[in-house]
C-alpha atoms as a PDB file:
ATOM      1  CA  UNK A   1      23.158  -7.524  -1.122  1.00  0.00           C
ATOM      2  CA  UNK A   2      22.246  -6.706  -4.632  1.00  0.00           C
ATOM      3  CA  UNK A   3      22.628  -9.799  -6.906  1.00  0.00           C
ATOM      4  CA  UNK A   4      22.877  -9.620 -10.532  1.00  0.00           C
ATOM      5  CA  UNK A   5      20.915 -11.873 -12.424  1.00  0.00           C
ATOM      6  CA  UNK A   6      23.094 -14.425 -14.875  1.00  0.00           C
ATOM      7  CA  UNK A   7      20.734 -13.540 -17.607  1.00  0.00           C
ATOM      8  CA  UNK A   8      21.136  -9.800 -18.279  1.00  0.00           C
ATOM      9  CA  UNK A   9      24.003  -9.908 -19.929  1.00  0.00           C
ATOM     10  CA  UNK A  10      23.583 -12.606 -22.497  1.00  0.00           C
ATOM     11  CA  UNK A  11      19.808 -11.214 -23.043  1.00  0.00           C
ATOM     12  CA  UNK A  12      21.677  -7.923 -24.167  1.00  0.00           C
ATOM     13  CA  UNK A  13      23.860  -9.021 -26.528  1.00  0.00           C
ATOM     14  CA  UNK A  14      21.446 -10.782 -28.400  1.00  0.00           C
ATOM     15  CA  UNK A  15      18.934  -7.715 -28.529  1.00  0.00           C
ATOM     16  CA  UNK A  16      19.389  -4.868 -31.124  1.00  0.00           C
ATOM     17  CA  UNK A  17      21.108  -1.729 -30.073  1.00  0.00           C
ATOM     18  CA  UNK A  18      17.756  -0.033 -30.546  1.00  0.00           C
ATOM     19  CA  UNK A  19      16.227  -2.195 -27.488  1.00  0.00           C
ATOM     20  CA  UNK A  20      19.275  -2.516 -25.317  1.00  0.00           C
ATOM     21  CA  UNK A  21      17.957   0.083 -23.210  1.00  0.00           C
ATOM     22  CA  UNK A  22      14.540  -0.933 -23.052  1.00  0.00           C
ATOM     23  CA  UNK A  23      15.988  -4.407 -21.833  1.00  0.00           C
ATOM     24  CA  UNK A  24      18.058  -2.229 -19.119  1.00  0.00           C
ATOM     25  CA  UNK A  25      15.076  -0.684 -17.633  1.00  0.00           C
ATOM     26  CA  UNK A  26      12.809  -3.993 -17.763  1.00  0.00           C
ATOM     27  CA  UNK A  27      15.864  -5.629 -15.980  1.00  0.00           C
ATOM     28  CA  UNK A  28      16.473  -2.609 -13.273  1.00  0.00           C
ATOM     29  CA  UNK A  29      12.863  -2.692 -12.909  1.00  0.00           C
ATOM     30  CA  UNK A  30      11.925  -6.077 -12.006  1.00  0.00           C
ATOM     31  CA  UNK A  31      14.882  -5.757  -9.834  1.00  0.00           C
ATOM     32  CA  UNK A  32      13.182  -2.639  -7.852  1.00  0.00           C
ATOM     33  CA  UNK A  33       9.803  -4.304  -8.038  1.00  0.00           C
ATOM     34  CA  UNK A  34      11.391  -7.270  -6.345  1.00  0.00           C
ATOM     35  CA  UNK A  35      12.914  -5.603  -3.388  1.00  0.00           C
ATOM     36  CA  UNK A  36      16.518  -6.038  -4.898  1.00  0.00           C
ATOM     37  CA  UNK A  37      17.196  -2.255  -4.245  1.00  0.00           C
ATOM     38  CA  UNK A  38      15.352  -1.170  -1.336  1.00  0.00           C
ATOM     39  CA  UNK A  39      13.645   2.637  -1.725  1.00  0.00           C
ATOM     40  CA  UNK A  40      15.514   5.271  -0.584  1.00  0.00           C
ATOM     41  CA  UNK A  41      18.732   3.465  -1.438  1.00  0.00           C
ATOM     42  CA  UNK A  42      21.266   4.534  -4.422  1.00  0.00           C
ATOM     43  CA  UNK A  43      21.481   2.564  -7.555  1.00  0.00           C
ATOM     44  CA  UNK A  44      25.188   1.457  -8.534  1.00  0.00           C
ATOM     45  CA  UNK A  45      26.840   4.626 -10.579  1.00  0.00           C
ATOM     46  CA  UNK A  46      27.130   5.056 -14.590  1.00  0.00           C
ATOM     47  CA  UNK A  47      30.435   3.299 -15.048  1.00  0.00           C
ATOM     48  CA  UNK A  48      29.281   0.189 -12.676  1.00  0.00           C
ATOM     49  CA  UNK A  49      25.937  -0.465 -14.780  1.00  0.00           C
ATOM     50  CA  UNK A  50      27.265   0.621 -17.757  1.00  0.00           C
ATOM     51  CA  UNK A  51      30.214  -2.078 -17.246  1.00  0.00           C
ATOM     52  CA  UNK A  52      27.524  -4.538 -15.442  1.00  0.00           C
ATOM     53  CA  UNK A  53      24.944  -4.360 -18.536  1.00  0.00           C
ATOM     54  CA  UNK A  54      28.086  -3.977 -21.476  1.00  0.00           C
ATOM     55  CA  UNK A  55      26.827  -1.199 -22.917  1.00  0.00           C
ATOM     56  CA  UNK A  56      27.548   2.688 -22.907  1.00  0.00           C
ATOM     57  CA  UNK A  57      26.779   5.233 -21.117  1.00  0.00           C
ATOM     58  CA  UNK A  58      24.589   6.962 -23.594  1.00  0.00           C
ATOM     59  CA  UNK A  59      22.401   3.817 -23.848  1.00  0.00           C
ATOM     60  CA  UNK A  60      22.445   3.467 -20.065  1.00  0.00           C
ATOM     61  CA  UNK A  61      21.311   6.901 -19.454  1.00  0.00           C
ATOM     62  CA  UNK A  62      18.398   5.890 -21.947  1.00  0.00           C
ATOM     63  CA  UNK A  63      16.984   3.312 -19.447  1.00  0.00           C
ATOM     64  CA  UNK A  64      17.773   5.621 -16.572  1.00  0.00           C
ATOM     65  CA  UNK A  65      15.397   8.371 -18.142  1.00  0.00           C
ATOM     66  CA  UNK A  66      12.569   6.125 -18.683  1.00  0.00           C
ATOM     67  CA  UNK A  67      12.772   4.455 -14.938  1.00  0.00           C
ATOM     68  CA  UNK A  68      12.543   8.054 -14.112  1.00  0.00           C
ATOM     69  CA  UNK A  69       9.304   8.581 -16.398  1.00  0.00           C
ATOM     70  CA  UNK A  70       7.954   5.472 -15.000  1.00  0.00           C
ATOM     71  CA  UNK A  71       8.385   6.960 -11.470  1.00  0.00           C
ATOM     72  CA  UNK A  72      10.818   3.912 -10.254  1.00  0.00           C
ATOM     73  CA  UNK A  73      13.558   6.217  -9.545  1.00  0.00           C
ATOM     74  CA  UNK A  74      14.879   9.891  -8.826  1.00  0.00           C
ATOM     75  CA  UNK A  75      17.797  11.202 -10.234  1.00  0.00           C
ATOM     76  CA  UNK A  76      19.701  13.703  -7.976  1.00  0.00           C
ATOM     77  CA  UNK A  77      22.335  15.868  -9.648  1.00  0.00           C
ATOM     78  CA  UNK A  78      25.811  15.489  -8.168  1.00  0.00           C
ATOM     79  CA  UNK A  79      24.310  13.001  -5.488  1.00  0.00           C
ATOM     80  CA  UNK A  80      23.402   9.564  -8.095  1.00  0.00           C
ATOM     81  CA  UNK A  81      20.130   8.093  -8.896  1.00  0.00           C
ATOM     82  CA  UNK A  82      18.104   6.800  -6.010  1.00  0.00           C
ATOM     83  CA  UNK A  83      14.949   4.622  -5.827  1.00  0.00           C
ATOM     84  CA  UNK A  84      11.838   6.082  -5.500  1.00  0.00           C
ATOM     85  CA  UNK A  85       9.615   5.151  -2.374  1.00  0.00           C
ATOM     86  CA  UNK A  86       7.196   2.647  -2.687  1.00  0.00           C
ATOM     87  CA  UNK A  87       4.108   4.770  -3.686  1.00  0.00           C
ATOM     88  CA  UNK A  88       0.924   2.356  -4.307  1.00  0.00           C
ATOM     89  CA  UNK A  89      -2.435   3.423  -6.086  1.00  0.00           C
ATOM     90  CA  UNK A  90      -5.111   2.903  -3.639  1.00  0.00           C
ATOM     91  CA  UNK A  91      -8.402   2.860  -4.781  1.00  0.00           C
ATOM     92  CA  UNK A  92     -11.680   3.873  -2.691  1.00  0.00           C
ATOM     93  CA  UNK A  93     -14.446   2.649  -4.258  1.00  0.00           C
ATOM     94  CA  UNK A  94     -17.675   0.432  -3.770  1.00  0.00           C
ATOM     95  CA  UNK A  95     -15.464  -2.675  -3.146  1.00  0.00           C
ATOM     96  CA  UNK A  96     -12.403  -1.409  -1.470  1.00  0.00           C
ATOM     97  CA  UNK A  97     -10.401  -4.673  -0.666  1.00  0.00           C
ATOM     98  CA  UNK A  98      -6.740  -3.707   0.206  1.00  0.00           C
ATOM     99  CA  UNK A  99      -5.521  -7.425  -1.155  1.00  0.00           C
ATOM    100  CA  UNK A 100      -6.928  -6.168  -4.564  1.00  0.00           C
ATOM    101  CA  UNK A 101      -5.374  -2.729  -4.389  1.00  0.00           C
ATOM    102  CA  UNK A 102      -1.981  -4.400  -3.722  1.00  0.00           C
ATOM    103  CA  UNK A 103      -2.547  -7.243  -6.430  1.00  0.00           C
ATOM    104  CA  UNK A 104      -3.460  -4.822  -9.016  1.00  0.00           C
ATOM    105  CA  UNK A 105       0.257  -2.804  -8.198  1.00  0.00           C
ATOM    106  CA  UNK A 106       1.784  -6.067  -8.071  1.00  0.00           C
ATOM    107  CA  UNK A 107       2.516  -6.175  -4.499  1.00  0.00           C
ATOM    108  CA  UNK A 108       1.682  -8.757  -2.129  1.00  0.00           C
ATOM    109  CA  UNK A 109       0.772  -7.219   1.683  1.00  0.00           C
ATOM    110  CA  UNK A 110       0.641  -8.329   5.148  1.00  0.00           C
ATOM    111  CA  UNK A 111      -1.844  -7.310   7.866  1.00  0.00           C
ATOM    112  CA  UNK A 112      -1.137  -7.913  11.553  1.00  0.00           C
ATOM    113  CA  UNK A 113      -3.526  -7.190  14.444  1.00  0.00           C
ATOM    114  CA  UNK A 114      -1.849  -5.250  17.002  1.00  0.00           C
ATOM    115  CA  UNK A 115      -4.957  -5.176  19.749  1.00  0.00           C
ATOM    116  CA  UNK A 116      -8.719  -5.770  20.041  1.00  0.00           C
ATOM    117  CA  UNK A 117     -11.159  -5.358  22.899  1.00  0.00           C
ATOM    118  CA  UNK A 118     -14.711  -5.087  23.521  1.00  0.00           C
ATOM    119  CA  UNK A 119     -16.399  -1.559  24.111  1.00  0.00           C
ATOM    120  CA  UNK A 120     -19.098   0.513  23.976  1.00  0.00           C
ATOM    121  CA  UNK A 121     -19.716   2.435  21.108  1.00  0.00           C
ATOM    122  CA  UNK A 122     -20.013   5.624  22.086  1.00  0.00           C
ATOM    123  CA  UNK A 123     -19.958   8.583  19.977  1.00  0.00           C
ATOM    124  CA  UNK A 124     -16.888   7.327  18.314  1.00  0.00           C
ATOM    125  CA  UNK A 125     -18.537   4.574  16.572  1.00  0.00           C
ATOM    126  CA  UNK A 126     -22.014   4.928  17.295  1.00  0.00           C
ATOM    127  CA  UNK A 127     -22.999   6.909  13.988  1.00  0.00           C
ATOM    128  CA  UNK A 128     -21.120   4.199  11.852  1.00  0.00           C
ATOM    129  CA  UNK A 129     -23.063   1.442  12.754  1.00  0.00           C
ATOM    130  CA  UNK A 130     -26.071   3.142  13.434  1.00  0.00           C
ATOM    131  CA  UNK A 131     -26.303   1.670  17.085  1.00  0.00           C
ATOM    132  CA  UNK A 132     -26.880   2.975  19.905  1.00  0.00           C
ATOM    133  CA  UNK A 133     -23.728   4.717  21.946  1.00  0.00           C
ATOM    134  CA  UNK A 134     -24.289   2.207  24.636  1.00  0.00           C
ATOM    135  CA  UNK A 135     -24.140  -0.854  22.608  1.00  0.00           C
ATOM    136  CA  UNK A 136     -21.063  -3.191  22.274  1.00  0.00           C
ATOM    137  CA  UNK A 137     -18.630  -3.207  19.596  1.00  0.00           C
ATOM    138  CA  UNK A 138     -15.361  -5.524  19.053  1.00  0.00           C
ATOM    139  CA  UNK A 139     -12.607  -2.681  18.279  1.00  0.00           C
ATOM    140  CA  UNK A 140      -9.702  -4.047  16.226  1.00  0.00           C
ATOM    141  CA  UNK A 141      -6.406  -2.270  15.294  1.00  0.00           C
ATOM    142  CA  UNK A 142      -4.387  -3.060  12.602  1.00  0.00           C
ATOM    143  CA  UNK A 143      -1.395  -2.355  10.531  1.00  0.00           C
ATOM    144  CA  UNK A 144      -0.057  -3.287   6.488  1.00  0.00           C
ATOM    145  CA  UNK A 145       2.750  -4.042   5.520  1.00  0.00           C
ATOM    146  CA  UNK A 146       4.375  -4.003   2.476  1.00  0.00           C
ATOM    147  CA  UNK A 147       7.585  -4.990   1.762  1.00  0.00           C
ATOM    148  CA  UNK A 148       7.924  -5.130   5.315  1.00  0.00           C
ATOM    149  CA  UNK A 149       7.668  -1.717   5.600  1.00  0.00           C
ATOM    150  CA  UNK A 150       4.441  -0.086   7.463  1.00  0.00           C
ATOM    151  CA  UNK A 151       1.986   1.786   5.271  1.00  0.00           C
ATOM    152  CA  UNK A 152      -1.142   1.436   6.996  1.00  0.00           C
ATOM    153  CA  UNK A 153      -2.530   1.447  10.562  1.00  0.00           C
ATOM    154  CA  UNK A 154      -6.648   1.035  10.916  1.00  0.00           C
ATOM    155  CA  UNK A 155      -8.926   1.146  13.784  1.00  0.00           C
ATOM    156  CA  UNK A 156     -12.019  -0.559  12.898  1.00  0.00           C
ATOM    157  CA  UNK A 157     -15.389  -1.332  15.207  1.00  0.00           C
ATOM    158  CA  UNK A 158     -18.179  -4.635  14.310  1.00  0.00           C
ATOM    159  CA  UNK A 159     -21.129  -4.626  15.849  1.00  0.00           C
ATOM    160  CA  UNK A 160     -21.603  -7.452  18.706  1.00  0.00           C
ATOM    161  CA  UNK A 161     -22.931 -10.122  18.771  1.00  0.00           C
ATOM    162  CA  UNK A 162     -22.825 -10.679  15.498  1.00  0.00           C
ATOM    163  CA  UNK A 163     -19.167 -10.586  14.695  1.00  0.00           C
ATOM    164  CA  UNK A 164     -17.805 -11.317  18.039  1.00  0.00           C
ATOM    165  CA  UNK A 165     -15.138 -13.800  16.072  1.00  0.00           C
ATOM    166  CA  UNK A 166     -13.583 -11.233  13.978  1.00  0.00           C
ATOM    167  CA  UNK A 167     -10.281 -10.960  15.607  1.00  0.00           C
ATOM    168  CA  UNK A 168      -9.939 -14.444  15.628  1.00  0.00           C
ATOM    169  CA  UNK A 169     -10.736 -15.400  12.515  1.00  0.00           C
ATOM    170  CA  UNK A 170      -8.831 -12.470  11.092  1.00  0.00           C
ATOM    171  CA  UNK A 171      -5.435 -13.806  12.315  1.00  0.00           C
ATOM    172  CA  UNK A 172      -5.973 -16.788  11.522  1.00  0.00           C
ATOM    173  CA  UNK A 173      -7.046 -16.186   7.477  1.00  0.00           C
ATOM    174  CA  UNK A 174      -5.060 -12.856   7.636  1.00  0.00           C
ATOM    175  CA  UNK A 175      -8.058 -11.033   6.261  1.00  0.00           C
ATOM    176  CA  UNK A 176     -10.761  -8.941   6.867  1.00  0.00           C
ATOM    177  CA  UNK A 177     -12.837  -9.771   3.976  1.00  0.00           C
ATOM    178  CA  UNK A 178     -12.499 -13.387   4.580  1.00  0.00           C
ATOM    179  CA  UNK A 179     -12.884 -13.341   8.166  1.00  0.00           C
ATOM    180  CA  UNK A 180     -16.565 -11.523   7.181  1.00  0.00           C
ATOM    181  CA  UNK A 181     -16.766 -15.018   4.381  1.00  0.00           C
ATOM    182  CA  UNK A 182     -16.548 -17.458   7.635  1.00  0.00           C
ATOM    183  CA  UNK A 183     -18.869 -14.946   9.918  1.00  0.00           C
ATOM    184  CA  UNK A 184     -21.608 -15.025   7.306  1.00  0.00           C
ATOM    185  CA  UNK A 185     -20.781 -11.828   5.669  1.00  0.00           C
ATOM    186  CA  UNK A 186     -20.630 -12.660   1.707  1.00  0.00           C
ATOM    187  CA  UNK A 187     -20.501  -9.608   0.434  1.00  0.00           C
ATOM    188  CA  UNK A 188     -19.759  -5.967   2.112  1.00  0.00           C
ATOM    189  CA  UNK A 189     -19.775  -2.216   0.013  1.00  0.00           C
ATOM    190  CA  UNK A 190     -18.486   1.182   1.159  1.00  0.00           C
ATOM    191  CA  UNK A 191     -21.340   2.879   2.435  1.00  0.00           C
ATOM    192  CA  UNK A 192     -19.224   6.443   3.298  1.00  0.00           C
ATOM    193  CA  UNK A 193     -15.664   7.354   2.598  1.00  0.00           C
ATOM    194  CA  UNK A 194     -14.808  10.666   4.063  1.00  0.00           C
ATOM    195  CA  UNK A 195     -10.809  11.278   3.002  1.00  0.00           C
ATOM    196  CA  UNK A 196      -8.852  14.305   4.998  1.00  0.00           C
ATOM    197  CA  UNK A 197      -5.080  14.208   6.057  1.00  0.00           C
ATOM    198  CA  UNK A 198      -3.338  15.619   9.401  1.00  0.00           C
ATOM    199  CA  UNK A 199      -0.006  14.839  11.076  1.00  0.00           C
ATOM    200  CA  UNK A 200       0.281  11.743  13.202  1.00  0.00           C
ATOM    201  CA  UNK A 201       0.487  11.718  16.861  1.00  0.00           C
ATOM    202  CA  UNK A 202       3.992  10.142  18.418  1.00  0.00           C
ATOM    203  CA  UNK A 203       2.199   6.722  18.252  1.00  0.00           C
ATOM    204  CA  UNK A 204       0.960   7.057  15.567  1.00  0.00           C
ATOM    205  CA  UNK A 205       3.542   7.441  13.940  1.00  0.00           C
ATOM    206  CA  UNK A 206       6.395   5.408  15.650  1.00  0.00           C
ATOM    207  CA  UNK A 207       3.443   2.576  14.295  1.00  0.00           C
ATOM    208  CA  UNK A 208       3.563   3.787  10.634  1.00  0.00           C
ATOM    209  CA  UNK A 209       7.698   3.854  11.300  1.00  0.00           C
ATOM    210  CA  UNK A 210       7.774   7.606  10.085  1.00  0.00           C
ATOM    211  CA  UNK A 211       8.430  10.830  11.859  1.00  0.00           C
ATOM    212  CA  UNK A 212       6.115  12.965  13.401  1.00  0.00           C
ATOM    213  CA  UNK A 213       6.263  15.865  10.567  1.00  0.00           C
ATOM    214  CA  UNK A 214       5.059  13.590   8.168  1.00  0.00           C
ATOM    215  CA  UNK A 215       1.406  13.866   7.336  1.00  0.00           C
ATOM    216  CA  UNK A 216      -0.664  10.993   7.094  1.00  0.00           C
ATOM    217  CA  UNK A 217      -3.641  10.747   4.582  1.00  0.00           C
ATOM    218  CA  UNK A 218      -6.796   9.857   6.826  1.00  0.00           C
ATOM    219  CA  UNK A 219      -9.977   7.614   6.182  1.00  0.00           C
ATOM    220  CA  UNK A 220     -12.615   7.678   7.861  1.00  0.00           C
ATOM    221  CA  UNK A 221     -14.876   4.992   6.414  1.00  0.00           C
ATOM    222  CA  UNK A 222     -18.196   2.366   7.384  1.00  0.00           C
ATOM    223  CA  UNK A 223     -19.182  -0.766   5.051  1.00  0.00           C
ATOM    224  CA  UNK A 224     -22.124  -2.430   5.028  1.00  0.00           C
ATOM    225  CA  UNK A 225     -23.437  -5.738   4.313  1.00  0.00           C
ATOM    226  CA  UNK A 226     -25.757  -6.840   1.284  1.00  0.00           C
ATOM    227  CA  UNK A 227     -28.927  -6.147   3.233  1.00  0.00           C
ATOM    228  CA  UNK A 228     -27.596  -2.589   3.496  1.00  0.00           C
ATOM    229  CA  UNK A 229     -26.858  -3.354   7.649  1.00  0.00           C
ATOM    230  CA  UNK A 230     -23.656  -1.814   8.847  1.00  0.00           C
ATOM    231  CA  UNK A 231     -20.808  -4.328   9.624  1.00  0.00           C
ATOM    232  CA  UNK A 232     -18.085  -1.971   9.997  1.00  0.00           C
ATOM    233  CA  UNK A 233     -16.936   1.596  10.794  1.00  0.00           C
ATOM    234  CA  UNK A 234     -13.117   2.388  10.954  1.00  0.00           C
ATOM    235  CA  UNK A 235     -10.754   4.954  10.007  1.00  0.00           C
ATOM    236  CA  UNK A 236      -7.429   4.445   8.401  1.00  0.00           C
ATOM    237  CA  UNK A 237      -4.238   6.529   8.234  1.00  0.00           C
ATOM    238  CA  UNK A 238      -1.907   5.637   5.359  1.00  0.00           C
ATOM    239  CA  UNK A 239       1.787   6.832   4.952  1.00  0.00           C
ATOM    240  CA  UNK A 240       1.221   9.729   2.812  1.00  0.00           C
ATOM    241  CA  UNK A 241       4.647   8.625   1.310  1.00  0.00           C
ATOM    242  CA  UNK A 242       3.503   5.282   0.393  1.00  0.00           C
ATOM    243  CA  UNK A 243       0.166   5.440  -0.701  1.00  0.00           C
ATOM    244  CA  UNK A 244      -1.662   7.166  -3.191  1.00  0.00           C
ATOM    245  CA  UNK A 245      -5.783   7.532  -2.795  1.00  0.00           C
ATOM    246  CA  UNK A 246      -7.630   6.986  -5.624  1.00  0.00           C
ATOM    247  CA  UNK A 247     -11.371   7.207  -6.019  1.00  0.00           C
ATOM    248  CA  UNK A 248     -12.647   4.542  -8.068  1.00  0.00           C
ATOM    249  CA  UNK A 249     -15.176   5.202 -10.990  1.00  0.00           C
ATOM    250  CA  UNK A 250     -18.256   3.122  -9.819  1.00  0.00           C
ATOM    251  CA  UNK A 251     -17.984   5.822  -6.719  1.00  0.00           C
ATOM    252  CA  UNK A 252     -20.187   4.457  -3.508  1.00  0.00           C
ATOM    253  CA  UNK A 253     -23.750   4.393  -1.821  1.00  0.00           C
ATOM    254  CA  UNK A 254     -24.248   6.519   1.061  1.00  0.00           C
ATOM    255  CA  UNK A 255     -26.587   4.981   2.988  1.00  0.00           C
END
């Protein structure tokens, strides 16, 4: 149920009419940002904020307009004005940490582990971590969540021995980059970032909670550690509805 805060309206009254509307869309925002008005779902009409905020419509439609700019929400003629999927900027670079990428779009993320197992390498993961197709890997998959809604689902291989406790340290601290902190890993940089997209296979995508027509942005990906040794080689899909790639200025080292 979407609450109103007790604030708005007092907060209006007091501003000029020049910055009524800007106080509308901060207010509407936060309220977005904040799950208050889940995406996909259709914002309250004219009259009803209008009436809610004691202003009129002329100054409501101002703040409307500018959410719209901002990308926070769609307006659909003759159907209302809906709230834009969550979209997030997600930046590949030399240090890509996906608790950073969220922190920097004000979002706060979960990651789960859904299996793990020990395996060979084979050609799958071989190249990654420059080993040998015969040699033994731990292979972790995982899925983000954001707002409690999935945007991410990875498949990741570390070499063994050496990281044989990455599963369980990465339930435990919920990370991957502090899981590699306890292991010994200080430090890890992309090495290789190779981006394509495709559509999802059925579990693929009954993971990522979307439909099977909806493409997926893939990335195929391998970090290494500070001596320049490979401690990871994965691929990603992200919800191409949710997530945004970006590739960061400092670029990456291939190795």
């Amino acid at each position: 149920m979407n609450k109103e805060p007790e604030s708005s309206a007092p907060s209006l009254a007091a501003a000029p009419l020049s910055k009524r509307w800007e106080a509308i869309a901060a207010a509407l925002r936060a309220e977005i940002v904040q799950g208050g008005f889940a995406p996909g779902s259709r914002l309250p009409n004219e009259s009803a904020l209008a009436e809610r905020f004691q202003v009129n419509r002329h100054t409501l439609r101002q703040a409307m307009q500018a959410l719209a700019r901002e990308g926070f929400v769609q307006v659909r003629h003759g159907s209302g004005t809906f709230v834009r999927e969550l979209v997030l900027d997600y930046a590949l670079q030399r240090r890509t940490r996906m608790s950073e990428n969220l922190a920097e779009a004000g979002e706060q993320g979960k990651r789960e582990l859904l299996s793990q197992q020990a395996c060979a390498a084979g050609s799958r993961w071989a190249s990654g971590l420059r080993v040998s197709p015969r040699a033994m890997v731990l292979q972790m998959s995982t899925r983000a969540l954001v707002r409690g809604r999935p945007v991410s689902l990875s498949c990741a291989a570390f070499p063994l021995p050496r990281l044989g406790g990455m599963a369980e340290a990465f339930v435990r601290l919920g990370s991957i980059t502090a899981a590699f902190a306890e292991l010994g890993v200080a430090d890890y940089t992309r090495a290789r970032s190779v981006i394509s997209s495709r559509l999802p296979n059925q579990q693929e995508a009954d993971a990522l909670a979307r439909p099977v027509t909806q493409p997926v942005l893939v990335v195929d990906y391998s970090n290494v550690d500070a001596a320049g040794l490979p401690v990871e080689a994965g691929c990603t899909l992200f919800a191409a509805d949710a997530v945004q790639l970006t590739v960061g200025p400092d670029g990456w080292e291939r190795p």
